[in-house]
Amino acid sequence: MSRSQLGDDQQTATAEPRRFVAPDEVVVGRGAVTEIGPRMVDRGSRALIVTTEGGRERHGERVRESLKAAGLETVVYDAVTPDPTVATVEAGVDRYRTADCDCLVALGGGSPIDAAKAVAVLAGEGGAIREYATDRAGYEAVDGPLPPLGVVNTTAGTGSEATRSIVVTDEATATKFLVVATAVVPAVAVEDPELVCSLPPSHTAFTGIDAVTHAVEAYVSTEAWALSDAPARAAIRRLAEWLPVAWTDGDNLGAREATLVGQLQAGQAFTNASVALVHGMARPLGARLKLPHGLANAVLLPTVVDYSTPGAPERYAEVTRLLGAADRDTPDQDAADQAADALTSLCESVSVFGYLEEFGTVPDRATFAEWTSGMAKDALASGSPANNPRIPDQETIERLYLDVYDGVLAPHSA
Ligand SMILES: [Fe+2]
């Protein structure tokens, strides 16, 4: 019996010392939103609340009340839109400076959290956010320390409250760029299931499958290690059990809390390992088809897993077991061969492919085929495919895109 069949984390010696990064404090549970003030009071006195209009309307008052009760003054910046742009970030830091703030509170999901992280970078270091992007400055280009950032998370989710990553849209080129630095990891993360209940089923599905993808990719990544394996495994198991419940019954606070914890663990896993080929291919696909990030991951996930399994069969066997689709008696190769189907079943349990018509723009096959070369080039340039257990070349990625078109996109769109 192999180590994986015993369910052990597959410990391998690290080549050099590695650091595990995480928020300083995480508060989880019903009513946790009231903790944002007490957790921030020693970190600042005047907070810029970075959010969307909807976020402010739904939860802004409770956040302000908590901060106020703890003795902090607040200023609201609610101009964040989905996929925050360079202009959004620059307007945010203007607000931060003119209002003389000394800390930030992000209220919302991935977009406000990433916008707040980017505002913190500019408030702390100056310059333009594009200068810190991985394609220009590499990883860890932000020295810090930055103004303290607290997060009140309202989706489950990107896990951005636990990660080193910021995704910003460059409106000039209609592309997204990444900033990755330990200095941007928030100081405080608040996970309150009551704030997630208003999330509609479509977004519960998208964000939930995004989190599943984070956990699976972190677990199979060539960058995986003991301290990323533990949250990755826990996240896969927890999300497989509770995401379908949260999708079916959005008011189920237990299920909402479980998915919040699962996506937080998935964020911890990938920020301390990496994402891989699914995310590498999802960014260009999402941009072309105007798909929400999680939906782009979902349509790619089974096909990419099927391709990748021979690169790490023991890892994928464990993924299948953690999803509940095989047990300890199933031999590794058999369990690994079932990983793609098990992930398809999880996607189908939240009808994620059924949202393609409403949320995506799928072109005819000839047009899509023309796009595959550019998309594959962008996927490779992101660096994520290099962390995959099986590393594809340009031609292979083009073929995978076409397989996804024929297998998922065409059958599920008009
Ligand atoms: Fe993601």
PDB file of C-alpha atoms in Angstrom, residues 232-400:
ATOM      1  CA  ALA A 232      -5.633  21.777  -0.051  1.00  0.00           C
ATOM      2  CA  ARG A 233      -6.854  18.377   1.122  1.00  0.00           C
ATOM      3  CA  ALA A 234      -9.200  19.872   3.689  1.00  0.00           C
ATOM      4  CA  ALA A 235     -10.601  22.304   1.122  1.00  0.00           C
ATOM      5  CA  ILE A 236     -11.309  19.624  -1.509  1.00  0.00           C
ATOM      6  CA  ARG A 237     -13.146  17.465   1.026  1.00  0.00           C
ATOM      7  CA  ARG A 238     -15.082  20.343   2.581  1.00  0.00           C
ATOM      8  CA  LEU A 239     -16.122  21.960  -0.707  1.00  0.00           C
ATOM      9  CA  ALA A 240     -17.160  18.634  -2.267  1.00  0.00           C
ATOM     10  CA  GLU A 241     -19.480  17.995   0.657  1.00  0.00           C
ATOM     11  CA  TRP A 242     -20.903  21.463   1.248  1.00  0.00           C
ATOM     12  CA  LEU A 243     -20.848  23.410  -2.022  1.00  0.00           C
ATOM     13  CA  PRO A 244     -23.835  21.490  -3.470  1.00  0.00           C
ATOM     14  CA  VAL A 245     -25.759  22.098  -0.216  1.00  0.00           C
ATOM     15  CA  ALA A 246     -24.981  25.840  -0.248  1.00  0.00           C
ATOM     16  CA  TRP A 247     -26.017  26.015  -3.915  1.00  0.00           C
ATOM     17  CA  THR A 248     -29.330  24.215  -3.285  1.00  0.00           C
ATOM     18  CA  ASP A 249     -30.145  25.940  -0.012  1.00  0.00           C
ATOM     19  CA  GLY A 250     -28.545  29.390   0.052  1.00  0.00           C
ATOM     20  CA  ASP A 251     -29.883  30.188   3.526  1.00  0.00           C
ATOM     21  CA  ASN A 252     -28.220  27.150   5.100  1.00  0.00           C
ATOM     22  CA  LEU A 253     -25.735  28.928   7.368  1.00  0.00           C
ATOM     23  CA  GLY A 254     -23.828  25.732   8.172  1.00  0.00           C
ATOM     24  CA  ALA A 255     -23.233  25.051   4.486  1.00  0.00           C
ATOM     25  CA  ARG A 256     -22.328  28.683   3.820  1.00  0.00           C
ATOM     26  CA  GLU A 257     -19.812  28.654   6.664  1.00  0.00           C
ATOM     27  CA  ALA A 258     -18.299  25.386   5.438  1.00  0.00           C
ATOM     28  CA  THR A 259     -17.811  26.810   1.937  1.00  0.00           C
ATOM     29  CA  LEU A 260     -16.301  29.993   3.387  1.00  0.00           C
ATOM     30  CA  VAL A 261     -13.797  27.917   5.336  1.00  0.00           C
ATOM     31  CA  GLY A 262     -13.172  25.682   2.312  1.00  0.00           C
ATOM     32  CA  GLN A 263     -12.428  28.574  -0.020  1.00  0.00           C
ATOM     33  CA  LEU A 264     -10.183  30.193   2.624  1.00  0.00           C
ATOM     34  CA  GLN A 265      -8.206  26.943   2.896  1.00  0.00           C
ATOM     35  CA  ALA A 266      -8.070  26.715  -0.903  1.00  0.00           C
ATOM     36  CA  GLY A 267      -6.653  30.250  -1.010  1.00  0.00           C
ATOM     37  CA  GLN A 268      -4.075  29.365   1.645  1.00  0.00           C
ATOM     38  CA  ALA A 269      -3.135  26.268  -0.342  1.00  0.00           C
ATOM     39  CA  PHE A 270      -2.555  27.901  -3.704  1.00  0.00           C
ATOM     40  CA  THR A 271      -0.845  31.018  -2.404  1.00  0.00           C
ATOM     41  CA  ASN A 272       1.685  28.759  -0.678  1.00  0.00           C
ATOM     42  CA  ALA A 273       2.054  26.433  -3.691  1.00  0.00           C
ATOM     43  CA  SER A 274       0.636  27.686  -7.005  1.00  0.00           C
ATOM     44  CA  VAL A 275      -2.200  27.304  -9.420  1.00  0.00           C
ATOM     45  CA  ALA A 276      -1.474  25.433 -12.633  1.00  0.00           C
ATOM     46  CA  LEU A 277      -2.726  24.734 -16.142  1.00  0.00           C
ATOM     47  CA  VAL A 278      -6.465  25.297 -15.531  1.00  0.00           C
ATOM     48  CA  HIS A 279      -5.867  28.846 -14.318  1.00  0.00           C
ATOM     49  CA  GLY A 280      -3.290  29.471 -17.033  1.00  0.00           C
ATOM     50  CA  MET A 281      -5.856  28.570 -19.705  1.00  0.00           C
ATOM     51  CA  ALA A 282      -8.849  30.126 -17.897  1.00  0.00           C
ATOM     52  CA  ARG A 283      -7.598  33.720 -17.986  1.00  0.00           C
ATOM     53  CA  PRO A 284      -7.410  34.001 -21.821  1.00  0.00           C
ATOM     54  CA  LEU A 285     -10.570  31.910 -22.286  1.00  0.00           C
ATOM     55  CA  GLY A 286     -12.519  34.067 -19.846  1.00  0.00           C
ATOM     56  CA  ALA A 287     -11.328  37.245 -21.565  1.00  0.00           C
ATOM     57  CA  ARG A 288     -12.404  36.009 -25.036  1.00  0.00           C
ATOM     58  CA  LEU A 289     -15.745  34.525 -24.019  1.00  0.00           C
ATOM     59  CA  LYS A 290     -16.492  37.124 -21.313  1.00  0.00           C
ATOM     60  CA  LEU A 291     -16.926  34.358 -18.763  1.00  0.00           C
ATOM     61  CA  PRO A 292     -16.873  34.878 -15.002  1.00  0.00           C
ATOM     62  CA  HIS A 293     -13.540  33.560 -13.710  1.00  0.00           C
ATOM     63  CA  GLY A 294     -15.013  30.560 -11.898  1.00  0.00           C
ATOM     64  CA  LEU A 295     -17.072  29.523 -14.913  1.00  0.00           C
ATOM     65  CA  ALA A 296     -13.979  29.650 -17.137  1.00  0.00           C
ATOM     66  CA  ASN A 297     -12.221  27.350 -14.668  1.00  0.00           C
ATOM     67  CA  ALA A 298     -15.187  24.998 -14.544  1.00  0.00           C
ATOM     68  CA  VAL A 299     -15.398  24.466 -18.305  1.00  0.00           C
ATOM     69  CA  LEU A 300     -11.671  23.653 -18.455  1.00  0.00           C
ATOM     70  CA  LEU A 301     -11.301  21.626 -15.269  1.00  0.00           C
ATOM     71  CA  PRO A 302     -12.338  18.081 -16.343  1.00  0.00           C
ATOM     72  CA  THR A 303     -10.501  18.200 -19.690  1.00  0.00           C
ATOM     73  CA  VAL A 304      -7.309  19.600 -18.192  1.00  0.00           C
ATOM     74  CA  VAL A 305      -7.409  17.108 -15.311  1.00  0.00           C
ATOM     75  CA  ASP A 306      -7.870  14.249 -17.788  1.00  0.00           C
ATOM     76  CA  TYR A 307      -4.771  15.451 -19.680  1.00  0.00           C
ATOM     77  CA  SER A 308      -2.732  16.051 -16.506  1.00  0.00           C
ATOM     78  CA  THR A 309      -3.458  12.841 -14.580  1.00  0.00           C
ATOM     79  CA  PRO A 310      -0.553  10.786 -16.026  1.00  0.00           C
ATOM     80  CA  GLY A 311       1.843  13.407 -14.610  1.00  0.00           C
ATOM     81  CA  ALA A 312       0.878  12.698 -10.991  1.00  0.00           C
ATOM     82  CA  PRO A 313      -1.429   9.677 -10.733  1.00  0.00           C
ATOM     83  CA  GLU A 314      -1.023   9.293  -6.952  1.00  0.00           C
ATOM     84  CA  ARG A 315      -2.012  12.915  -6.398  1.00  0.00           C
ATOM     85  CA  TYR A 316      -5.069  12.680  -8.649  1.00  0.00           C
ATOM     86  CA  ALA A 317      -6.017   9.401  -6.962  1.00  0.00           C
ATOM     87  CA  GLU A 318      -6.132  11.299  -3.675  1.00  0.00           C
ATOM     88  CA  VAL A 319      -8.198  14.057  -5.299  1.00  0.00           C
ATOM     89  CA  THR A 320     -10.768  11.424  -6.326  1.00  0.00           C
ATOM     90  CA  ARG A 321     -10.833   9.981  -2.802  1.00  0.00           C
ATOM     91  CA  LEU A 322     -11.157  13.428  -1.207  1.00  0.00           C
ATOM     92  CA  LEU A 323     -14.087  14.102  -3.540  1.00  0.00           C
ATOM     93  CA  GLY A 324     -15.699  10.938  -2.177  1.00  0.00           C
ATOM     94  CA  ALA A 325     -15.659   9.137  -5.531  1.00  0.00           C
ATOM     95  CA  ALA A 326     -13.191   6.392  -4.551  1.00  0.00           C
ATOM     96  CA  ASP A 327     -12.038   4.845  -1.297  1.00  0.00           C
ATOM     97  CA  ARG A 328      -8.822   3.553   0.234  1.00  0.00           C
ATOM     98  CA  ASP A 329      -9.309   0.153  -1.394  1.00  0.00           C
ATOM     99  CA  THR A 330      -9.355   1.636  -4.896  1.00  0.00           C
ATOM    100  CA  PRO A 331      -5.881   1.277  -6.480  1.00  0.00           C
ATOM    101  CA  ASP A 332      -4.150   4.553  -7.298  1.00  0.00           C
ATOM    102  CA  GLN A 333      -4.355   4.190 -11.071  1.00  0.00           C
ATOM    103  CA  ASP A 334      -8.077   3.383 -11.013  1.00  0.00           C
ATOM    104  CA  ALA A 335      -8.805   6.262  -8.640  1.00  0.00           C
ATOM    105  CA  ALA A 336      -6.673   8.656 -10.699  1.00  0.00           C
ATOM    106  CA  ASP A 337      -8.542   7.683 -13.861  1.00  0.00           C
ATOM    107  CA  GLN A 338     -11.790   8.736 -12.160  1.00  0.00           C
ATOM    108  CA  ALA A 339     -10.601  12.218 -11.123  1.00  0.00           C
ATOM    109  CA  ALA A 340     -11.907  14.065 -14.197  1.00  0.00           C
ATOM    110  CA  ASP A 341     -15.320  12.371 -13.973  1.00  0.00           C
ATOM    111  CA  ALA A 342     -15.549  13.074 -10.241  1.00  0.00           C
ATOM    112  CA  LEU A 343     -14.870  16.767 -10.865  1.00  0.00           C
ATOM    113  CA  THR A 344     -17.426  16.808 -13.700  1.00  0.00           C
ATOM    114  CA  SER A 345     -19.987  15.385 -11.257  1.00  0.00           C
ATOM    115  CA  LEU A 346     -19.201  18.099  -8.716  1.00  0.00           C
ATOM    116  CA  CYS A 347     -19.559  20.779 -11.417  1.00  0.00           C
ATOM    117  CA  GLU A 348     -22.861  19.249 -12.525  1.00  0.00           C
ATOM    118  CA  SER A 349     -24.139  19.098  -8.955  1.00  0.00           C
ATOM    119  CA  VAL A 350     -24.212  22.913  -9.033  1.00  0.00           C
ATOM    120  CA  SER A 351     -25.308  23.027 -12.711  1.00  0.00           C
ATOM    121  CA  VAL A 352     -22.337  25.216 -13.516  1.00  0.00           C
ATOM    122  CA  PHE A 353     -22.280  24.410 -17.234  1.00  0.00           C
ATOM    123  CA  GLY A 354     -25.971  25.351 -17.423  1.00  0.00           C
ATOM    124  CA  TYR A 355     -24.995  28.998 -16.809  1.00  0.00           C
ATOM    125  CA  LEU A 356     -22.945  29.198 -20.006  1.00  0.00           C
ATOM    126  CA  GLU A 357     -25.776  30.514 -22.142  1.00  0.00           C
ATOM    127  CA  GLU A 358     -26.601  33.303 -19.715  1.00  0.00           C
ATOM    128  CA  PHE A 359     -23.071  34.332 -18.760  1.00  0.00           C
ATOM    129  CA  GLY A 360     -20.894  33.569 -21.767  1.00  0.00           C
ATOM    130  CA  THR A 361     -20.577  34.403 -25.446  1.00  0.00           C
ATOM    131  CA  VAL A 362     -19.568  31.229 -27.269  1.00  0.00           C
ATOM    132  CA  PRO A 363     -18.584  31.785 -30.924  1.00  0.00           C
ATOM    133  CA  ASP A 364     -18.843  29.289 -33.784  1.00  0.00           C
ATOM    134  CA  ARG A 365     -16.164  26.621 -33.975  1.00  0.00           C
ATOM    135  CA  ALA A 366     -14.180  28.235 -36.803  1.00  0.00           C
ATOM    136  CA  THR A 367     -13.864  31.520 -34.908  1.00  0.00           C
ATOM    137  CA  PHE A 368     -12.910  29.715 -31.716  1.00  0.00           C
ATOM    138  CA  ALA A 369     -10.308  27.674 -33.589  1.00  0.00           C
ATOM    139  CA  GLU A 370      -8.725  30.902 -34.829  1.00  0.00           C
ATOM    140  CA  TRP A 371      -8.448  32.145 -31.249  1.00  0.00           C
ATOM    141  CA  THR A 372      -6.723  29.038 -29.881  1.00  0.00           C
ATOM    142  CA  SER A 373      -3.238  30.075 -30.982  1.00  0.00           C
ATOM    143  CA  GLY A 374      -3.401  33.452 -29.196  1.00  0.00           C
ATOM    144  CA  MET A 375      -5.065  31.982 -26.117  1.00  0.00           C
ATOM    145  CA  ALA A 376      -2.440  29.234 -25.858  1.00  0.00           C
ATOM    146  CA  LYS A 377       0.332  31.795 -26.162  1.00  0.00           C
ATOM    147  CA  ASP A 378      -1.195  33.884 -23.362  1.00  0.00           C
ATOM    148  CA  ALA A 379      -1.693  30.783 -21.215  1.00  0.00           C
ATOM    149  CA  LEU A 380       1.974  29.814 -21.559  1.00  0.00           C
ATOM    150  CA  ALA A 381       3.105  33.399 -20.904  1.00  0.00           C
ATOM    151  CA  SER A 382       1.250  33.406 -17.555  1.00  0.00           C
ATOM    152  CA  GLY A 383       3.734  30.872 -16.184  1.00  0.00           C
ATOM    153  CA  SER A 384       0.978  28.780 -14.557  1.00  0.00           C
ATOM    154  CA  PRO A 385       1.281  25.832 -17.013  1.00  0.00           C
ATOM    155  CA  ALA A 386       4.899  25.383 -15.889  1.00  0.00           C
ATOM    156  CA  ASN A 387       3.620  24.321 -12.436  1.00  0.00           C
ATOM    157  CA  ASN A 388       1.364  21.631 -13.883  1.00  0.00           C
ATOM    158  CA  PRO A 389       2.274  17.992 -13.193  1.00  0.00           C
ATOM    159  CA  ARG A 390       2.292  17.435 -16.965  1.00  0.00           C
ATOM    160  CA  ILE A 391       3.646  20.387 -18.914  1.00  0.00           C
ATOM    161  CA  PRO A 392       2.033  21.081 -22.290  1.00  0.00           C
ATOM    162  CA  ASP A 393       3.485  22.861 -25.312  1.00  0.00           C
ATOM    163  CA  GLN A 394       1.679  25.430 -27.465  1.00  0.00           C
ATOM    164  CA  GLU A 395       0.166  22.824 -29.779  1.00  0.00           C
ATOM    165  CA  THR A 396      -1.140  20.722 -26.893  1.00  0.00           C
ATOM    166  CA  ILE A 397      -2.845  23.707 -25.272  1.00  0.00           C
ATOM    167  CA  GLU A 398      -4.496  24.581 -28.593  1.00  0.00           C
ATOM    168  CA  ARG A 399      -5.796  21.007 -28.846  1.00  0.00           C
ATOM    169  CA  LEU A 400      -7.055  21.117 -25.234  1.00  0.00           C
TER     170      LEU A 400
END
